[in-house]
Amino acid sequence: MSLSERISHIKPSATLAINAKAQELRKQGVDVISFGVGEPDFDTPRHIRDAAIQAMEEGFTRYTAVGGIDELKDAVCDKFRKDNNLDYDRSEVMVSCGGKHVLYNLAQAILNPGDEVIIPAPYWVSYPPIAILAGADPVVVQTDEANDFKLSASALEGAITSRTKLLVLNSPSNPTGSVYTLEELERLADVMLKHDIYVVSDDIYEKLIFDGGMFANIAQAAPGMKKKTFVLNGVSKSYAMTGWRIGYVAGPSEVIAGMTKIQSQSTSNPNSIAQKAAVAALCGPQDEIATMLTAFDERRKYLVERLNGINNVSCNTPGGAFYTFPNFSHYFKASFEGKQIANSAGLAEFLLTEAKVALVPGIAFGADSFIRFSYATSMALIKEGVDRIENALGRLVF
Ligand code: PMP
Ligand code: GLU
């Protein structure tokens, strides 16, 4: 049977594909160390699981309002007020089945064929396909390792055309861990306000910022920006809830209504039990975030130091999230058993086969010189994983 034309323009999610591959190898008895998928290796906090159990016991197991229950919408509004100094009412927020689903709904609600979506690279793997599935054209803007992979105001200005509809910003960033300062966002906001463009601010790693750094998003950066911004967030990363599938968004109410219409004709409401759990996550004690952050920080420091200790590898120190994005391009010139490594996919393949270490090649994030490490894994495995990588690199021939 022939598939839709749409589907021929996209690839499966590389991060999820690497995860599946690592799990498959483990099932076959191969001892794989995974720096692959980006999900916290902690359990969902006890009080959140208890809220879900209570919801089930109380029979909260039916369809809910399509865009989320009022209790959760109110919790989301409170969170934006408290953490981000942004005021929204219920009509300006909605809940979807994860942050990824928020993006999908948004793209379907505002993009038309021929519209352009500016995506700074390195980007999270799902941004371009989600734009393409809505018929729009991703416009990838490269950033520099030396500038900590951040989009400059002049690069943004240079990428805008009469077809530009949306900019995607992600801070802290997956895959680089870079964090934009308020001043940097103000400079981007100046450009945005000259043009009739929307921005989606993907704040999913908001709570994971190191060294006491301050989180800011572009909706806060200039008075006129809030009505042009969709603020995306969710419980997956902050509360170790990747499997629960709850994400949320705030933005102009007419678009939220459009996104809710799409959701009503696709998934209906997000899982009722997970919505109650998300209320507990947002309104309950927040101390487990600090515990996770301390563990991530220790791993970050160790991993960055180890990576910079490998010959001809450079690795910026990420300010947030749980990824490092070192430059491994020196090794693309090398060969193994007569075959040149050639690119990030070749190196990731070599390291999976020869070192039994799963990593995501930079090409999946639009930056082929790099390899992504997710350090949401134990210190012992990080140490063993880097030892294995160093060992395998030593077997390459230049
Ligand atoms: N944005 C970024 C940058 C991400 O890395 C992820 C990864 N899961 C998401 C959004 C979506 O997360 P989820 O769908 O689990 O809420
Ligand atoms: N966002 C995580 C990652 O980049 C989870 C997988 C995915 O949804 O892409 O690894």
Coordinates of C-alpha atoms and ligand atoms in Angstrom, one line a residue:
M1 CA 0.0 0.0 0.0
S2 CA 1.3 3.5 -0.8
L3 CA 1.7 5.8 2.2
S4 CA 0.8 9.5 2.3
E5 CA 3.2 11.8 0.5
R6 CA 3.6 13.7 3.8
I7 CA 5.2 10.8 5.5
S8 CA 7.9 10.5 2.9
H9 CA 9.3 13.9 4.0
I10 CA 10.1 12.9 7.5
K11 CA 12.2 10.4 9.4
P12 CA 11.4 8.7 12.7
S13 CA 12.6 10.5 15.8
A14 CA 16.4 9.7 16.0
T15 CA 16.5 10.0 19.8
L16 CA 13.7 7.5 20.2
A17 CA 15.2 5.3 17.6
I18 CA 18.6 5.1 19.4
N19 CA 16.7 4.3 22.6
A20 CA 14.9 1.5 20.9
K21 CA 18.2 0.2 19.5
A22 CA 20.0 0.3 22.9
Q23 CA 17.0 -1.5 24.5
E24 CA 17.0 -4.2 21.8
L25 CA 20.7 -4.8 22.2
R26 CA 20.3 -5.1 26.0
K27 CA 17.5 -7.7 25.4
Q28 CA 20.0 -9.7 23.3
G29 CA 22.3 -9.7 26.3
V30 CA 24.7 -7.0 25.0
D31 CA 26.0 -4.8 27.8
V32 CA 25.2 -1.4 26.3
I33 CA 25.8 1.9 28.1
S34 CA 23.3 4.4 26.9
F35 CA 23.9 8.2 26.7
G36 CA 21.0 8.1 24.2
V37 CA 17.6 9.2 25.1
G38 CA 17.0 12.3 27.2
E39 CA 14.9 11.3 30.1
P40 CA 15.6 11.6 33.8
D41 CA 16.8 8.4 35.4
F42 CA 14.9 9.2 38.6
D43 CA 11.5 7.8 39.7
T44 CA 8.5 10.1 39.6
P45 CA 8.3 11.6 43.1
R46 CA 6.1 9.6 45.6
H47 CA 3.5 12.3 46.2
I48 CA 2.8 12.5 42.4
R49 CA 2.4 8.8 42.1
D50 CA 0.1 8.9 45.1
A51 CA -2.1 11.5 43.4
A52 CA -2.5 9.2 40.4
I53 CA -3.4 6.3 42.6
Q54 CA -6.0 8.4 44.4
A55 CA -7.4 9.6 41.1
M56 CA -7.9 6.0 39.9
E57 CA -9.4 4.9 43.2
E58 CA -11.8 7.8 43.1
G59 CA -12.9 6.8 39.6
F60 CA -11.3 9.8 37.8
T61 CA -11.1 7.6 34.8
R62 CA -13.4 9.2 32.2
Y63 CA -13.1 11.7 29.4
T64 CA -12.2 15.1 30.7
A65 CA -12.5 18.6 29.0
V66 CA -10.5 18.3 25.8
G67 CA -7.9 21.0 26.7
G68 CA -7.4 19.8 30.3
I69 CA -9.3 20.0 33.6
D70 CA -9.8 23.4 35.2
E71 CA -7.8 22.3 38.2
L72 CA -4.7 21.7 36.0
K73 CA -5.3 24.8 33.9
D74 CA -5.4 26.8 37.2
A75 CA -2.2 25.1 38.4
V76 CA -0.5 26.0 35.1
C77 CA -1.7 29.7 35.3
D78 CA -0.3 29.8 38.9
K79 CA 3.0 28.4 37.8
F80 CA 3.4 31.0 35.0
R81 CA 2.5 33.8 37.4
K82 CA 4.8 32.5 40.2
D83 CA 7.8 31.4 38.1
N84 CA 7.7 33.6 35.0
N85 CA 5.7 36.6 36.1
L86 CA 3.3 36.0 33.2
D87 CA -0.4 36.4 33.7
Y88 CA -2.8 34.1 31.7
D89 CA -6.4 33.0 32.2
R90 CA -7.9 29.6 31.5
S91 CA -8.7 30.5 27.9
E92 CA -5.0 31.1 27.2
V93 CA -3.7 27.8 28.4
M94 CA -4.2 24.2 27.3
V95 CA -2.9 20.7 28.2
S96 CA -1.8 18.1 25.7
C97 CA -0.2 14.7 25.6
G98 CA 3.3 15.9 26.2
G99 CA 5.3 18.9 25.0
K100 CA 5.8 17.3 21.7
H101 CA 2.0 17.1 21.2
V102 CA 1.8 20.8 22.1
L103 CA 4.1 21.6 19.2
Y104 CA 2.2 19.4 16.9
N105 CA -1.1 21.0 17.7
L106 CA 0.5 24.5 17.4
A107 CA 2.0 23.7 14.0
Q108 CA -1.4 22.3 12.8
A109 CA -3.2 25.3 14.2
I110 CA -1.1 28.2 12.7
L111 CA 1.0 27.0 9.8
N112 CA 0.0 26.9 6.1
P113 CA 1.9 25.4 3.2
G114 CA 4.6 27.8 2.2
D115 CA 5.0 29.3 5.7
E116 CA 8.5 29.3 7.0
V117 CA 9.6 28.3 10.5
I118 CA 13.0 29.5 11.7
I119 CA 14.8 26.8 13.6
P120 CA 18.2 27.6 15.1
A121 CA 20.6 24.6 14.8
P122 CA 21.5 22.6 16.8
Y123 CA 17.8 21.9 17.3
W124 CA 15.8 19.3 19.0
V125 CA 15.1 16.5 16.5
S126 CA 11.3 16.9 16.3
Y127 CA 11.1 20.6 15.3
P128 CA 11.7 20.3 11.5
P129 CA 9.4 17.2 11.1
I130 CA 6.6 18.8 13.0
A131 CA 6.8 21.9 10.7
I132 CA 7.0 19.7 7.6
L133 CA 3.9 17.7 8.7
A134 CA 2.0 21.0 8.8
G135 CA 3.1 21.7 5.2
A136 CA 5.5 24.5 6.3
D137 CA 9.2 24.9 5.4
P138 CA 11.8 24.7 8.2
V139 CA 14.5 27.4 7.7
V140 CA 17.5 26.2 9.7
V141 CA 19.9 28.9 10.9
Q142 CA 23.3 27.6 12.0
T143 CA 24.8 28.9 15.2
D144 CA 28.4 28.8 16.4
E145 CA 30.1 26.6 19.0
A146 CA 32.2 29.6 19.9
N147 CA 29.0 31.6 20.6
D148 CA 27.7 28.8 22.8
F149 CA 25.3 27.8 20.0
K150 CA 23.0 30.8 20.5
L151 CA 21.0 32.6 17.8
S152 CA 22.2 36.2 17.4
A153 CA 19.8 39.1 16.6
S154 CA 21.6 39.6 13.3
A155 CA 21.3 36.0 12.3
L156 CA 17.6 36.1 13.1
E157 CA 17.1 39.3 11.1
G158 CA 18.9 37.7 8.2
A159 CA 16.7 34.6 8.2
I160 CA 13.3 36.5 8.2
T161 CA 11.4 36.7 5.0
S162 CA 7.9 37.7 4.1
R163 CA 6.9 34.0 4.5
T164 CA 8.3 33.7 8.1
K165 CA 5.5 32.7 10.5
L166 CA 7.2 31.2 13.5
L167 CA 10.5 31.1 15.4
V168 CA 11.4 28.2 17.6
L169 CA 13.5 29.0 20.7
N170 CA 14.6 26.4 23.2
S171 CA 16.5 27.3 26.4
P172 CA 18.0 25.5 28.2
S173 CA 18.6 23.7 24.9
N174 CA 18.4 20.2 23.8
P175 CA 21.0 19.2 22.6
T176 CA 23.6 21.8 23.7
G177 CA 22.4 22.7 27.2
S178 CA 22.9 26.4 26.3
V179 CA 20.9 28.9 28.3
Y180 CA 19.9 32.4 26.9
T181 CA 20.2 35.4 29.2
L182 CA 17.5 37.9 29.5
E183 CA 19.7 40.5 27.6
E184 CA 20.1 38.1 24.7
L185 CA 16.4 37.5 24.6
E186 CA 15.8 41.2 24.7
R187 CA 17.9 41.6 21.6
L188 CA 16.0 38.9 19.8
A189 CA 12.7 40.4 20.9
D190 CA 13.7 43.8 19.3
V191 CA 14.0 42.0 16.0
M192 CA 10.8 40.0 16.5
L193 CA 8.8 43.1 17.3
K194 CA 9.7 44.7 14.0
H195 CA 8.1 41.8 12.2
D196 CA 4.7 40.0 12.5
I197 CA 6.1 36.7 13.6
Y198 CA 5.2 34.3 16.4
V199 CA 7.7 32.5 18.6
V200 CA 7.3 29.3 20.5
S201 CA 9.5 29.3 23.6
D202 CA 10.2 25.7 24.5
D203 CA 10.9 25.9 28.2
I204 CA 10.7 22.2 29.0
Y205 CA 14.1 22.3 30.8
E206 CA 13.3 25.5 32.7
K207 CA 14.0 23.9 36.1
L208 CA 17.3 22.3 35.1
I209 CA 19.7 25.3 35.3
F210 CA 23.1 25.1 37.0
D211 CA 25.4 27.5 38.8
G212 CA 22.5 29.5 40.1
G213 CA 21.7 30.7 36.6
M214 CA 18.4 32.6 36.1
F215 CA 15.8 31.3 33.7
A216 CA 14.2 33.8 31.3
N217 CA 11.9 33.4 28.3
I218 CA 11.2 35.7 25.4
A219 CA 7.7 36.4 26.5
Q220 CA 9.2 38.2 29.5
A221 CA 11.8 40.0 27.4
A222 CA 9.8 42.9 26.1
P223 CA 6.3 44.3 26.9
G224 CA 4.9 43.4 23.4
M225 CA 6.3 39.9 23.3
K226 CA 3.7 38.0 25.4
K227 CA 1.0 38.2 22.8
K228 CA 3.4 36.9 20.1
T229 CA 4.7 34.0 22.2
F230 CA 3.6 30.5 22.9
V231 CA 5.2 29.3 26.0
L232 CA 5.6 25.5 26.0
N233 CA 6.4 23.5 29.1
G234 CA 5.6 20.2 30.7
V235 CA 6.2 17.8 33.5
S236 CA 8.4 15.2 31.7
K237 CA 11.8 16.6 32.6
S238 CA 11.3 18.6 35.8
Y239 CA 9.3 15.9 37.6
A240 CA 10.8 12.7 35.9
M241 CA 7.4 12.1 34.3
T242 CA 8.3 11.3 30.6
G243 CA 5.9 8.3 30.4
W244 CA 2.9 10.2 31.8
R245 CA 2.6 12.4 28.7
I246 CA 1.5 15.8 30.0
G247 CA 2.7 19.0 28.4
Y248 CA 1.1 22.5 28.4
V249 CA 1.2 25.8 26.6
A250 CA 0.1 29.4 27.1
G251 CA -0.5 31.9 24.4
P252 CA -3.1 33.9 22.5
S253 CA -6.6 32.5 23.2
E254 CA -7.8 32.3 19.6
V255 CA -4.9 30.0 18.8
I256 CA -5.4 28.0 22.0
A257 CA -9.0 27.5 20.8
G258 CA -7.8 26.3 17.4
M259 CA -5.3 23.9 19.0
T260 CA -8.1 22.6 21.3
K261 CA -10.3 22.0 18.2
I262 CA -7.5 19.9 16.6
Q263 CA -7.0 18.0 19.9
S264 CA -10.7 17.3 20.0
Q265 CA -10.5 15.6 16.6
S266 CA -7.3 13.7 17.3
T267 CA -6.4 12.5 20.8
S268 CA -9.3 14.0 22.9
N269 CA -8.2 14.9 26.4
P270 CA -4.8 14.0 27.8
N271 CA -4.9 11.0 30.2
S272 CA -7.2 11.9 33.1
I273 CA -5.1 10.2 35.8
A274 CA -1.9 11.8 34.5
Q275 CA -3.6 15.2 34.7
K276 CA -4.3 14.7 38.4
A277 CA -0.7 13.7 38.8
A278 CA 0.4 16.8 37.0
V279 CA -1.6 19.0 39.4
A280 CA 0.3 17.3 42.3
A281 CA 3.6 17.9 40.5
L282 CA 2.9 21.6 39.9
C283 CA 1.3 22.4 43.3
G284 CA 3.1 20.0 45.6
P285 CA 6.6 20.1 47.1
Q286 CA 9.4 21.0 44.7
D287 CA 12.4 19.7 46.6
E288 CA 13.0 16.6 44.5
I289 CA 13.9 19.0 41.6
A290 CA 16.8 20.3 43.6
T291 CA 17.9 16.7 44.4
M292 CA 17.9 15.8 40.7
L293 CA 19.7 19.0 39.8
T294 CA 22.5 18.3 42.3
A295 CA 23.0 14.8 40.8
F296 CA 22.9 16.2 37.2
D297 CA 25.4 18.9 38.1
E298 CA 27.9 16.5 39.5
R299 CA 27.6 14.3 36.4
R300 CA 27.8 17.4 34.1
K301 CA 31.1 18.6 35.6
Y302 CA 32.6 15.1 35.5
L303 CA 31.6 14.4 31.9
V304 CA 32.6 17.8 30.5
E305 CA 36.0 17.4 32.1
R306 CA 36.4 13.9 30.7
L307 CA 35.3 14.9 27.2
N308 CA 37.7 17.8 27.1
G309 CA 40.4 15.4 28.2
I310 CA 40.0 13.3 25.0
N311 CA 42.5 14.3 22.3
N312 CA 41.0 16.8 19.8
V313 CA 37.6 16.9 21.4
S314 CA 36.1 20.2 22.5
C315 CA 33.1 20.4 24.8
N316 CA 31.3 23.6 26.0
T317 CA 30.1 23.6 29.5
P318 CA 26.3 23.4 29.4
G319 CA 24.4 25.8 31.6
G320 CA 21.3 23.6 31.8
A321 CA 19.3 20.5 30.8
F322 CA 21.2 17.1 30.9
Y323 CA 23.1 17.0 27.7
T324 CA 26.6 17.8 26.4
F325 CA 27.3 18.3 22.8
P326 CA 31.0 17.8 22.2
N327 CA 32.7 18.4 18.8
F328 CA 34.1 15.0 17.6
S329 CA 34.8 16.0 14.0
H330 CA 38.5 15.3 14.2
Y331 CA 37.7 11.6 14.3
F332 CA 35.7 11.7 11.1
K333 CA 39.0 11.6 9.2
A334 CA 39.9 8.3 10.8
S335 CA 39.1 4.7 9.6
F336 CA 38.3 1.5 11.2
E337 CA 38.9 -1.8 9.4
G338 CA 39.5 0.1 6.2
K339 CA 36.2 2.1 6.4
Q340 CA 36.3 5.8 7.0
I341 CA 34.2 7.1 9.9
A342 CA 33.2 10.1 7.7
N343 CA 30.6 11.8 9.9
S344 CA 28.6 11.8 13.2
A345 CA 26.4 8.9 12.1
G346 CA 29.5 6.9 11.3
L347 CA 31.1 7.7 14.6
A348 CA 27.9 6.9 16.6
E349 CA 27.6 3.6 14.7
F350 CA 31.3 2.7 15.4
L351 CA 31.0 3.6 19.1
L352 CA 27.8 1.5 19.4
T353 CA 29.3 -1.5 17.7
E354 CA 32.9 -1.3 19.1
A355 CA 32.5 0.4 22.5
K356 CA 28.9 -0.7 23.2
V357 CA 28.0 2.9 23.9
A358 CA 24.8 4.5 22.6
L359 CA 24.9 8.1 21.6
V360 CA 22.9 10.3 19.2
P361 CA 24.8 11.7 16.2
G362 CA 24.8 15.4 15.8
I363 CA 23.4 15.2 12.3
A364 CA 20.0 14.4 13.9
F365 CA 20.2 17.9 15.5
G366 CA 21.3 19.6 12.3
A367 CA 25.0 19.8 13.4
D368 CA 27.1 17.0 12.0
S369 CA 30.4 17.9 13.8
F370 CA 29.0 16.8 17.1
I371 CA 27.7 13.9 19.2
R372 CA 25.0 14.3 21.9
F373 CA 25.5 12.7 25.3
S374 CA 22.5 12.6 27.7
Y375 CA 24.0 12.3 31.2
A376 CA 20.7 11.2 32.7
T377 CA 22.5 8.1 33.9
S378 CA 24.6 7.1 36.9
M379 CA 28.2 8.4 37.6
A380 CA 29.5 4.8 37.4
L381 CA 28.0 4.3 33.9
I382 CA 29.3 7.7 32.8
K383 CA 32.8 6.8 33.9
E384 CA 32.7 3.4 32.3
G385 CA 31.1 4.8 29.1
V386 CA 33.8 7.4 28.6
D387 CA 36.5 4.8 29.3
R388 CA 35.1 2.6 26.6
I389 CA 34.9 5.5 24.2
E390 CA 38.5 6.5 24.8
N391 CA 39.5 2.9 24.3
A392 CA 37.6 2.5 21.0
L393 CA 38.9 5.8 19.6
G394 CA 42.4 4.5 20.3
R395 CA 41.8 1.8 17.8
L396 CA 41.0 4.2 14.9
V397 CA 43.6 4.6 12.2
F398 CA 44.4 8.1 10.8
Ligands
PMP1 N1 11.1 19.9 23.8 C1 12.4 19.5 24.0 C2 13.5 20.4 23.7 C3 12.6 18.1 24.4 O1 13.9 17.7 24.5 C4 11.5 17.3 24.6 C5 11.9 15.9 24.9 N2 11.1 15.1 25.4 C6 10.2 17.8 24.4 C7 10.1 19.1 24.0 C8 9.0 17.1 24.6 O2 8.9 16.4 25.8 P1 7.5 15.6 26.2 O3 6.8 15.4 24.9 O4 7.9 14.4 26.9 O5 6.8 16.6 27.1
GLU2 N1 13.5 14.7 24.2 C1 14.2 13.5 24.6 C2 15.4 13.4 23.7 O1 15.8 14.3 23.0 C3 13.3 12.3 24.5 C4 13.1 11.7 23.2 C5 12.3 12.5 22.3 O2 11.1 12.8 22.6 O3 12.9 13.0 21.4 O4 16.1 12.4 23.8

